[in-house]
CSV table of C-alpha atoms in Angstrom, one decimal:
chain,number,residue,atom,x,y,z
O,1,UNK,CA,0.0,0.0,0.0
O,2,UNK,CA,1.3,3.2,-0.6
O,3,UNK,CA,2.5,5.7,2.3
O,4,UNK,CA,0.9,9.0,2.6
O,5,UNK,CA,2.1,12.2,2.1
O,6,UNK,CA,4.6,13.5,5.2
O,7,UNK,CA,2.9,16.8,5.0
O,8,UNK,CA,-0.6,15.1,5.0
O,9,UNK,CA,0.1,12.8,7.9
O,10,UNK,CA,1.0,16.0,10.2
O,11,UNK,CA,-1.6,18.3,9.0
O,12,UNK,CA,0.7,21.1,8.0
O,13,UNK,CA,1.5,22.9,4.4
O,14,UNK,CA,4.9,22.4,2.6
O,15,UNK,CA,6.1,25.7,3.4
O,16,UNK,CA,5.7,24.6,7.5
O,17,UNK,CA,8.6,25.8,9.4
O,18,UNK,CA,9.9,23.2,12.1
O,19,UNK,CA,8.8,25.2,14.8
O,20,UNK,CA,5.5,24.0,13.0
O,21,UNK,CA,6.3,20.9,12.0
O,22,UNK,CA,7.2,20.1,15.9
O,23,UNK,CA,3.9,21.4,17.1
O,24,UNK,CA,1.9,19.0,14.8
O,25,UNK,CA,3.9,16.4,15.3
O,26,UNK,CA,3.7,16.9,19.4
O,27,UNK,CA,0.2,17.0,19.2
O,28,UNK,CA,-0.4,13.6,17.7
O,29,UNK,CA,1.8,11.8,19.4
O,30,UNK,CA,0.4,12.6,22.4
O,31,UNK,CA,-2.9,11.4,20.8
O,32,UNK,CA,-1.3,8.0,19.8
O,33,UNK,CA,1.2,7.0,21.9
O,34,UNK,CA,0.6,3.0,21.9
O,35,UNK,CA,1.0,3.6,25.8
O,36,UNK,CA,-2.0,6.0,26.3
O,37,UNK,CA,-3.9,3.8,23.8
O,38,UNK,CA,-3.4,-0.2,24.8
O,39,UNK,CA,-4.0,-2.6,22.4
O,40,UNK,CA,-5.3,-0.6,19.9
O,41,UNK,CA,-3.8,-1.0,16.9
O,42,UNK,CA,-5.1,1.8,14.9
O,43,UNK,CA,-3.4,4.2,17.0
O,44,UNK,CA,0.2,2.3,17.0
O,45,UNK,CA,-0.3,3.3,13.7
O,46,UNK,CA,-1.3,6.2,13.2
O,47,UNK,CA,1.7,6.8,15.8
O,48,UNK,CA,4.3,5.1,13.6
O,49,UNK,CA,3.0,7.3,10.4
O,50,UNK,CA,3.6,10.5,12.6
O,51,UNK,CA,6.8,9.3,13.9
O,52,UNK,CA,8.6,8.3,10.4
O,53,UNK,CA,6.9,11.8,9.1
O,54,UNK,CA,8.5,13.7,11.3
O,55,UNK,CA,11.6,11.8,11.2
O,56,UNK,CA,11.7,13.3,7.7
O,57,UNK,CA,11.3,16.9,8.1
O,58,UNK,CA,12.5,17.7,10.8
O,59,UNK,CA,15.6,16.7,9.1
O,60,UNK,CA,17.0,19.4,6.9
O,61,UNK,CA,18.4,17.4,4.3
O,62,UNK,CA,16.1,14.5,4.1
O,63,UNK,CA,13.6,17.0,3.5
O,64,UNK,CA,14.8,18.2,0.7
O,65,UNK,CA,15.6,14.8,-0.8
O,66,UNK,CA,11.5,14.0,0.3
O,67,UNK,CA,10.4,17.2,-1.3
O,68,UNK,CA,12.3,16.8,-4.3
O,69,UNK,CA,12.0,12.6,-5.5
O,70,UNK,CA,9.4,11.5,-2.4
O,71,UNK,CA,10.1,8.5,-0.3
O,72,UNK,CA,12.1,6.9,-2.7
O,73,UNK,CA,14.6,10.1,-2.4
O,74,UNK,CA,15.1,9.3,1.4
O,75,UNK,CA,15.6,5.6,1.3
O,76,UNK,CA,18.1,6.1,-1.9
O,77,UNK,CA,20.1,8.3,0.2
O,78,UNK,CA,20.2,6.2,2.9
O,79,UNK,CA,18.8,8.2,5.1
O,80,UNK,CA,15.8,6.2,5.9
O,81,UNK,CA,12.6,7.6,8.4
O,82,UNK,CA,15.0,6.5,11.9
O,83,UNK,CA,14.4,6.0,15.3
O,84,UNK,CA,11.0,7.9,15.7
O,85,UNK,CA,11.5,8.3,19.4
O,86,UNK,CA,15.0,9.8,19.0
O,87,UNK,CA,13.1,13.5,18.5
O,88,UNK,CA,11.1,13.1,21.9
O,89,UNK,CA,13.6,15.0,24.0
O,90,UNK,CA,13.6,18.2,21.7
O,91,UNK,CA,10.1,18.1,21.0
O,92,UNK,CA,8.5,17.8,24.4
O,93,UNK,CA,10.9,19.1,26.8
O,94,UNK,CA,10.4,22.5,28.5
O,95,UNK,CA,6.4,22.2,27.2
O,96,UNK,CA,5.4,20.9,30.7
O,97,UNK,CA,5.8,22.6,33.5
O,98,UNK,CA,9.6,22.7,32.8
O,99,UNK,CA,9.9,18.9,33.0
O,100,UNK,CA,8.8,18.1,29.4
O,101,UNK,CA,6.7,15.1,28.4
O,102,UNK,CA,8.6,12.3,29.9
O,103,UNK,CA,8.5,14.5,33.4
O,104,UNK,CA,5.0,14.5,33.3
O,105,UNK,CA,3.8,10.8,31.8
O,106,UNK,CA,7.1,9.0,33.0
O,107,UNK,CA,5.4,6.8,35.6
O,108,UNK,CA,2.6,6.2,33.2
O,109,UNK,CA,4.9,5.8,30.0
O,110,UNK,CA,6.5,2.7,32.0
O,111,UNK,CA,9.4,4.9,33.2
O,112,UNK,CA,9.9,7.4,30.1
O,113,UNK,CA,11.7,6.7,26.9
O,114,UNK,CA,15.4,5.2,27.3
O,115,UNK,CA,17.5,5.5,30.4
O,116,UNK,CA,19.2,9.1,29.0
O,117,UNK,CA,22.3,7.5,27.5
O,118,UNK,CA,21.6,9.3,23.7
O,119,UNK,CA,25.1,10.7,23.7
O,120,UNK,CA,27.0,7.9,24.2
O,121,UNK,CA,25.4,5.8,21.4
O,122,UNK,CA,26.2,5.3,18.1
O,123,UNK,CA,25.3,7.9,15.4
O,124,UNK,CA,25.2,7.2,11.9
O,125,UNK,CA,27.0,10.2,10.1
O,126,UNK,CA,25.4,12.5,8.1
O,127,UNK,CA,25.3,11.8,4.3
O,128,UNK,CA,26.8,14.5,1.5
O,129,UNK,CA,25.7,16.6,-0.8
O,130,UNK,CA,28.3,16.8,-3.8
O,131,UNK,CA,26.8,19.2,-7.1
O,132,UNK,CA,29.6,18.8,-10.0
O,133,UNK,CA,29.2,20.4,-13.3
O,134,UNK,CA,30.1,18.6,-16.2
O,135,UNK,CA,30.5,18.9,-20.2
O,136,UNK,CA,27.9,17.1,-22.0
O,137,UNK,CA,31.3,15.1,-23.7
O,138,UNK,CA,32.2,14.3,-19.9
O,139,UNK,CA,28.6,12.9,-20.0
O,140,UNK,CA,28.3,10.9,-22.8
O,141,UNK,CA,31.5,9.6,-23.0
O,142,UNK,CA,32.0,9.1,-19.0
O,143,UNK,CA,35.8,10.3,-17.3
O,144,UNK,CA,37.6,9.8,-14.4
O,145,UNK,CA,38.0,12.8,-12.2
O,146,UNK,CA,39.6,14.2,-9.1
O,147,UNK,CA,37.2,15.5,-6.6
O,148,UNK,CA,37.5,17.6,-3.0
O,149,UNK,CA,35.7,18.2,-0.1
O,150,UNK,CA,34.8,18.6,3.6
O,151,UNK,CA,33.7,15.4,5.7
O,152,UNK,CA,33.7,14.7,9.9
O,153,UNK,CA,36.0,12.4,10.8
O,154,UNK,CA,38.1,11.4,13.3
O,155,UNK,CA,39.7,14.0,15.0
O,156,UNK,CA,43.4,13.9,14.3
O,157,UNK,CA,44.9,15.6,17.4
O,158,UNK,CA,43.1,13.3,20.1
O,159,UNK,CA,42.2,10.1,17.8
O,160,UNK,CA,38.7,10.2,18.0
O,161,UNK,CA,38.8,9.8,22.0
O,162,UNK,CA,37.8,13.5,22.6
O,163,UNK,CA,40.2,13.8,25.2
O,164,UNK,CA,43.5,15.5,25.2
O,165,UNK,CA,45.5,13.1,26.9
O,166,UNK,CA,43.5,10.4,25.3
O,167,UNK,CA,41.6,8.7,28.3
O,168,UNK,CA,38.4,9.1,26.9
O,169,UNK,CA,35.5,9.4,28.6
O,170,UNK,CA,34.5,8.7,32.5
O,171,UNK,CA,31.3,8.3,34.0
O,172,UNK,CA,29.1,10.9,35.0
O,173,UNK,CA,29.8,10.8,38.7
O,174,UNK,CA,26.3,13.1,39.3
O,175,UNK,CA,24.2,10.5,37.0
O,176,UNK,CA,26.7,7.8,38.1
O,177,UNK,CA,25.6,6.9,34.3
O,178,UNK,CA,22.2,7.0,33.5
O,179,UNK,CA,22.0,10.7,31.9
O,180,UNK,CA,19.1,11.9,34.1
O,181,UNK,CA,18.2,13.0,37.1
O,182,UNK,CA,14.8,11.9,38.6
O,183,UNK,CA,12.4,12.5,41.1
O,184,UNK,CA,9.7,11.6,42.8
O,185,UNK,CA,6.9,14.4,44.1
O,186,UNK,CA,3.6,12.8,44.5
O,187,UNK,CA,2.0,10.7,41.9
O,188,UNK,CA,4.6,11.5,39.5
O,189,UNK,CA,8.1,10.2,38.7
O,190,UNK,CA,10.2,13.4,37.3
O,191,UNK,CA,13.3,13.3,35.3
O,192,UNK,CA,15.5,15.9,34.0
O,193,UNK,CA,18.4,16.1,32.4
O,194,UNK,CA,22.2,15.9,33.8
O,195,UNK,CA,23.8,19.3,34.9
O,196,UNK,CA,26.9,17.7,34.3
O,197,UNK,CA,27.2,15.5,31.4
O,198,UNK,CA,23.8,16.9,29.7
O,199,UNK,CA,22.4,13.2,28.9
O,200,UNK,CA,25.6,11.7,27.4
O,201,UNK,CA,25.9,9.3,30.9
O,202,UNK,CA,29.7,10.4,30.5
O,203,UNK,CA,32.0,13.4,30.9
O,204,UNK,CA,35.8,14.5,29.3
O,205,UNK,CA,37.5,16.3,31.7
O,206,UNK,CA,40.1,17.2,29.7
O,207,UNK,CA,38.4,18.3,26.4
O,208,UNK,CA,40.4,18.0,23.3
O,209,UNK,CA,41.6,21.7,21.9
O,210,UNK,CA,41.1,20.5,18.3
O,211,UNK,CA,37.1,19.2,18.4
O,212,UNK,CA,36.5,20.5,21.8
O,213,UNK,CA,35.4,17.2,23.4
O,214,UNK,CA,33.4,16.1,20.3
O,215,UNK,CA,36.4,13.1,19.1
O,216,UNK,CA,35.0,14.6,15.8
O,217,UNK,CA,37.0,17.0,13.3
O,218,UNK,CA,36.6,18.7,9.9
O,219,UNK,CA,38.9,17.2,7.2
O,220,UNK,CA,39.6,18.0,3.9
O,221,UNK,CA,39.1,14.8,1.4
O,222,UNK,CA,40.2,13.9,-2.5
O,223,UNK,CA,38.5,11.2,-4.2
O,224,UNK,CA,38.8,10.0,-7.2
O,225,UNK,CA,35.7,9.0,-9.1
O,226,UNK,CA,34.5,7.3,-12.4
O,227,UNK,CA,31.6,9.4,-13.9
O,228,UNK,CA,29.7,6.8,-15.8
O,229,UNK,CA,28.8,7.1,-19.6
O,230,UNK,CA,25.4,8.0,-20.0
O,231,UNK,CA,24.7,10.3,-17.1
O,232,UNK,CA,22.1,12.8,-17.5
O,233,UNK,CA,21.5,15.8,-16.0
O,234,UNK,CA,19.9,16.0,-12.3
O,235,UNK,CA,21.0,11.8,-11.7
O,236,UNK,CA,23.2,11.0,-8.4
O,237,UNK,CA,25.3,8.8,-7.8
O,238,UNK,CA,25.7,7.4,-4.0
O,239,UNK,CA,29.3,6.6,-2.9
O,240,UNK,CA,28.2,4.3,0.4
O,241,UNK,CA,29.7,5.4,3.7
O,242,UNK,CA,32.0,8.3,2.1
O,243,UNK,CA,29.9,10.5,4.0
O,244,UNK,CA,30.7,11.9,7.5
O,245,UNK,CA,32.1,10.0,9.8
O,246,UNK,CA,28.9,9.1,12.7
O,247,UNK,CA,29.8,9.7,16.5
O,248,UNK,CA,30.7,7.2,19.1
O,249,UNK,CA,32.0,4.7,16.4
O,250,UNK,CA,28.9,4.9,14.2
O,251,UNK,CA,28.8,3.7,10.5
O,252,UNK,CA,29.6,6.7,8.1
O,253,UNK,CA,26.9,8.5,6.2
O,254,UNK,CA,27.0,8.0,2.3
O,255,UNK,CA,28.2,10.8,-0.3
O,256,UNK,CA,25.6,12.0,-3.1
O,257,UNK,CA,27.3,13.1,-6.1
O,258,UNK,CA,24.4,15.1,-8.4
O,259,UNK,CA,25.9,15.9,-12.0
O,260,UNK,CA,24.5,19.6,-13.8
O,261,UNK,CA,25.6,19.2,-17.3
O,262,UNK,CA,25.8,21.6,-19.3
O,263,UNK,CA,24.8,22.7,-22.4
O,264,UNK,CA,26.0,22.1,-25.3
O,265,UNK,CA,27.0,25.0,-28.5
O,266,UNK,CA,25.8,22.1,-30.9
O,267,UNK,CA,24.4,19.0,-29.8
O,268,UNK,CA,20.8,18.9,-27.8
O,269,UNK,CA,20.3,15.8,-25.9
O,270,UNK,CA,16.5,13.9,-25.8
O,271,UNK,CA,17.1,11.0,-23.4
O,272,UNK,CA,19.7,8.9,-25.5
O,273,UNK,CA,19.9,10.6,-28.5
O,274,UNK,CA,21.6,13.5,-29.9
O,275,UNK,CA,20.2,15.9,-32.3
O,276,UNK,CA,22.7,18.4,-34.9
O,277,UNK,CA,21.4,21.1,-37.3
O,278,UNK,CA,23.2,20.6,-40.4
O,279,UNK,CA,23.3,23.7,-43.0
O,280,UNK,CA,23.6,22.7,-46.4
O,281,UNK,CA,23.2,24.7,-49.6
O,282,UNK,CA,20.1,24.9,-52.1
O,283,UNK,CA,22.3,22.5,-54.8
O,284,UNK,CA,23.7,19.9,-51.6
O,285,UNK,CA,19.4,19.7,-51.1
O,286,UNK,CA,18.6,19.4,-54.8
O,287,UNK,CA,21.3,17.3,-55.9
O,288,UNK,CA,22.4,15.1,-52.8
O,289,UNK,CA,25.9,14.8,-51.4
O,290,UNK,CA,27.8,13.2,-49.1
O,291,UNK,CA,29.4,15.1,-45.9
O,292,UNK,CA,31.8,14.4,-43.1
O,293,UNK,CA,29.8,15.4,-39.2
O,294,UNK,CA,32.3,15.1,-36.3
O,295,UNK,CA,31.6,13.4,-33.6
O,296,UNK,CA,31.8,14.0,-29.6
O,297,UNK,CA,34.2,11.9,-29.3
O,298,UNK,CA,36.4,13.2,-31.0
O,299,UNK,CA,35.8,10.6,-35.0
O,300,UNK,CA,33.9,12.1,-38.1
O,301,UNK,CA,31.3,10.0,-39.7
O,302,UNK,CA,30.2,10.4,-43.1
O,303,UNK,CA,26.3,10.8,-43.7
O,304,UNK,CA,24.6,11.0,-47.7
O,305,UNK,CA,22.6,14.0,-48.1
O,306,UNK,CA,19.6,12.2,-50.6
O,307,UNK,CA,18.5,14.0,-53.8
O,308,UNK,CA,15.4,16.4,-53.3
O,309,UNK,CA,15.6,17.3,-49.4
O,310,UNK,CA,13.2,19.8,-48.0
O,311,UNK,CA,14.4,22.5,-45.5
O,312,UNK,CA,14.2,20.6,-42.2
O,313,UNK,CA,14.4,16.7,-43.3
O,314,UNK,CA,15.4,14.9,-40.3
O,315,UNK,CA,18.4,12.2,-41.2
O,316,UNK,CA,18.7,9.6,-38.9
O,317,UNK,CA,22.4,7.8,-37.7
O,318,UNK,CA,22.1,4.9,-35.7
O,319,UNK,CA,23.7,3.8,-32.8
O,320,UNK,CA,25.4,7.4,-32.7
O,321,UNK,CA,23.8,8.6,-29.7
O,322,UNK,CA,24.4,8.3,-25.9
O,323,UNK,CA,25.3,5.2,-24.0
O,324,UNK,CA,22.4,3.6,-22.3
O,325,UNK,CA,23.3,3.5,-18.9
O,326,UNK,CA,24.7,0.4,-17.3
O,327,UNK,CA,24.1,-1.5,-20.3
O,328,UNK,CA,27.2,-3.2,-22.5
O,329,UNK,CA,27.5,-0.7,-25.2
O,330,UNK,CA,24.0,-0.6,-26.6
O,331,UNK,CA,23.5,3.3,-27.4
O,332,UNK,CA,20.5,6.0,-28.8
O,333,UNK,CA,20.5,7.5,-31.9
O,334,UNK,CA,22.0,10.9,-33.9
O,335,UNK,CA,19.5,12.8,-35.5
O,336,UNK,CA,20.7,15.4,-38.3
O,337,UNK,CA,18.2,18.4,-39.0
O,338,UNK,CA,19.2,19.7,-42.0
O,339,UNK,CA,18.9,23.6,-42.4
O,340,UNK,CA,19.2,25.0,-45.9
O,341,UNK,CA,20.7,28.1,-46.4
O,342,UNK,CA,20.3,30.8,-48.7
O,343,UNK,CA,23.4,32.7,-49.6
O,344,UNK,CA,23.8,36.6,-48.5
O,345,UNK,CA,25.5,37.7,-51.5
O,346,UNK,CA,25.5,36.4,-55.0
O,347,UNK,CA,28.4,36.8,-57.5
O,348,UNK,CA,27.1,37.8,-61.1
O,349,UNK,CA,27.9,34.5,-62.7
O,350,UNK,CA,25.4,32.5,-59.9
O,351,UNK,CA,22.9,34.9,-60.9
O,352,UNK,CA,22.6,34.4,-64.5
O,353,UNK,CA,22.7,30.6,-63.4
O,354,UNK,CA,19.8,31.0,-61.3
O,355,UNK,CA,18.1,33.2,-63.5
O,356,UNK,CA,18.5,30.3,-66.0
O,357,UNK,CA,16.8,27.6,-63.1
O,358,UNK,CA,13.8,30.2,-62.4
O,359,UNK,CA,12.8,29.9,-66.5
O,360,UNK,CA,13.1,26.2,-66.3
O,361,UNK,CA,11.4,26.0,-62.8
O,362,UNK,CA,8.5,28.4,-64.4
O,363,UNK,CA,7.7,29.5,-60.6
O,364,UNK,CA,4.1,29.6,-59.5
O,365,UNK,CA,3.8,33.7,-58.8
O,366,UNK,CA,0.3,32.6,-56.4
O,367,UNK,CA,1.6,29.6,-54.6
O,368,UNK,CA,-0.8,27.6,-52.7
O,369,UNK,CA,-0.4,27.4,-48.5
O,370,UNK,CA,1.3,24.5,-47.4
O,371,UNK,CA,-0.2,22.1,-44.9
O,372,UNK,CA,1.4,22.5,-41.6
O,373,UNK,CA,1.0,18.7,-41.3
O,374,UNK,CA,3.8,18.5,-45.0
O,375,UNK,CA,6.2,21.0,-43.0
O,376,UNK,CA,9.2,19.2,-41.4
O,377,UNK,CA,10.7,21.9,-40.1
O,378,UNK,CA,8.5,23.4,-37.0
């Protein structure tokens, strides 16, 4: 069955801002929360929906791949809809009284949502972004190319430990571990966050200089890539876990290469084929000839002009055009527009010749429309 729409699941326009998108998304979760509703399935679902919907746009980038190519954009990034209880904390805290959601339905949300230890776990990195612009030669033909640019990863000075003399991390001795602070005033259980280590269960004491506790650093990468024949203009390519680095020895996000080719002086591209406009002169139409076209890559192909073309006759070459991609060599078509051209100046001796042709031609001086459906050239 197909999913809905992210923007239709939450109730908000595509132009929402997150401070919108979060006030939607807090409303129905405290409608559905499977714990609030027991054994009913319809709102475990309806809870899911909201939570993978919001997972998405609250996410800068996956929102832009969702807005742009749909679901399909997300999951081909990699990105997927995540944990949709890893929001929770941002969402609901403060709303409440200054406790936040879990403070106020920890007891009856069976103790709250995870034991506070979300900095300390593994975090997948974020993927890339990667626009290159490419000749339309580069495109049909393919190349191998250098490029550069910025990732997280591992910071160099401290090895990824966060630490400056590389201990790593201690636990919390305020939390002794579990990220929170709780408790008890009446009926309810409350729970805050750690003063001292902020959640993450752990503390540096001696914070790295270079990524300031984090273990993570900004690094300058070159890669060198194949771009494959046949790319077209707006297609990605996804490099798997070239992305950032994630935290706490999570798997590395992916890098998105998206190619903008541009256009061409001559040839226009449709799909796999290639299109040229030819000029030839009034005798090449009349009489036919035979004429050399050079290629993109770089060889000239000879094409025969027939006897008797009209202005605009389409020639067709095949197997000239662009490689299919990922197939073994099978390719589109060349298509060769063919523009006749009348001369800007005339010597004397091509006059008298053509004033020879227009008594032989005995030219019709009330010529009759043609119909547009005889007109090649449009």
């Amino acid at each position: 069955m197909a999913k809905r729409d992210c923007y239709e699941i939450l109730g908000i326009s595509k132009t929402a801002s997150a401070d919108e998108i979060k006030k939607a998304y807090r409303k129905l979760a405290m409608q559905y929360h499977p714990d609030r509703n027991p054994g009913d399935k319809t709102a475990e679902e309806k809870f899911k929906e909201a939570s993978d919907a919001y997972a998405i746009l609250s996410d800068e980038n996956k929102r832009k791949m969702y807005d742009q190519y749909g679901y399909r954009g997300v999951e081909d990034s990699g990105g997927g809809s995540g944990n949709p209880f890893s929001g929770f904390e941002d969402i609901f805290g403060g709303g409440f009284g200054g406790g936040g959601f879990e403070d106020l339905f920890g007891s009856f949300f069976k103790g709250g949502f995870g034991g506070g230890h979300h900095g300390s776990q593994a975090q997948r990195g974020n993927d890339l972004l990667y626009t290159m612009e490419i000749t339309l030669e580069d495109a049909v033909l393919g190349k191998t190319t250098d490029i550069s640019f910025e990732k997280d990863c591992k910071c160099e000075k401290c090895n990824g430990s966060g630490s400056r003399s590389g201990k790593g991390k201690k636990t919390c001795p305020t939390c002794h571990g579990a990220g929170q602070i709780r408790r008890t005033q009446g009926f309810f259980s409350m729970a805050t966050n750690c003063p001292t280590c902020f959640g993450a269960g752990s503390i540096i004491e001696d914070p790295c200089p270079g990524c300031r506790g984090t273990g993570i650093g900004k690094k300058k990468i070159s890669k060198t890539i194949k771009i494959p024949a046949g790319i077209d203009n707006g297609k990605k390519m996804i490099l798997r876990g070239e992305g950032d680095e994630g935290a706490n020895n999570g798997s590395a996000g992916d890098l998105i290469i998206k190619f903008n080719v541009k256009p061409h002086q001559y040839y226009q591209r449709n799909g796999n084929d290639l299109k040229l406009f030819i000029p030839i002169t009034y005798t090449q139409a009349v009489l036919g000839d035979k004429i050399n076209i050079k290629l993109l890559n770089g060889k000239s192909l000879d094409v025969k002009i027939p006897e008797n073309c009209e202005n605009g006759k389409i020639l067709r070459v095949r197997n000239e055009g662009v490689e299919i991609l990922g197939s073994t060599g099978r390719k589109g078509d060349l298509y060769l527009q063919l523009i006749i051209e009348v001369p800007s100046k005339t010597t004397k001796e091509e006059k008298n010749l053509l004033e020879k042709l227009r008594k032989l031609e005995n030219e019709n001086k009330q010529p009759q429309p043609k119909k547009i459906s005889e007109v090649f050239f449009k």
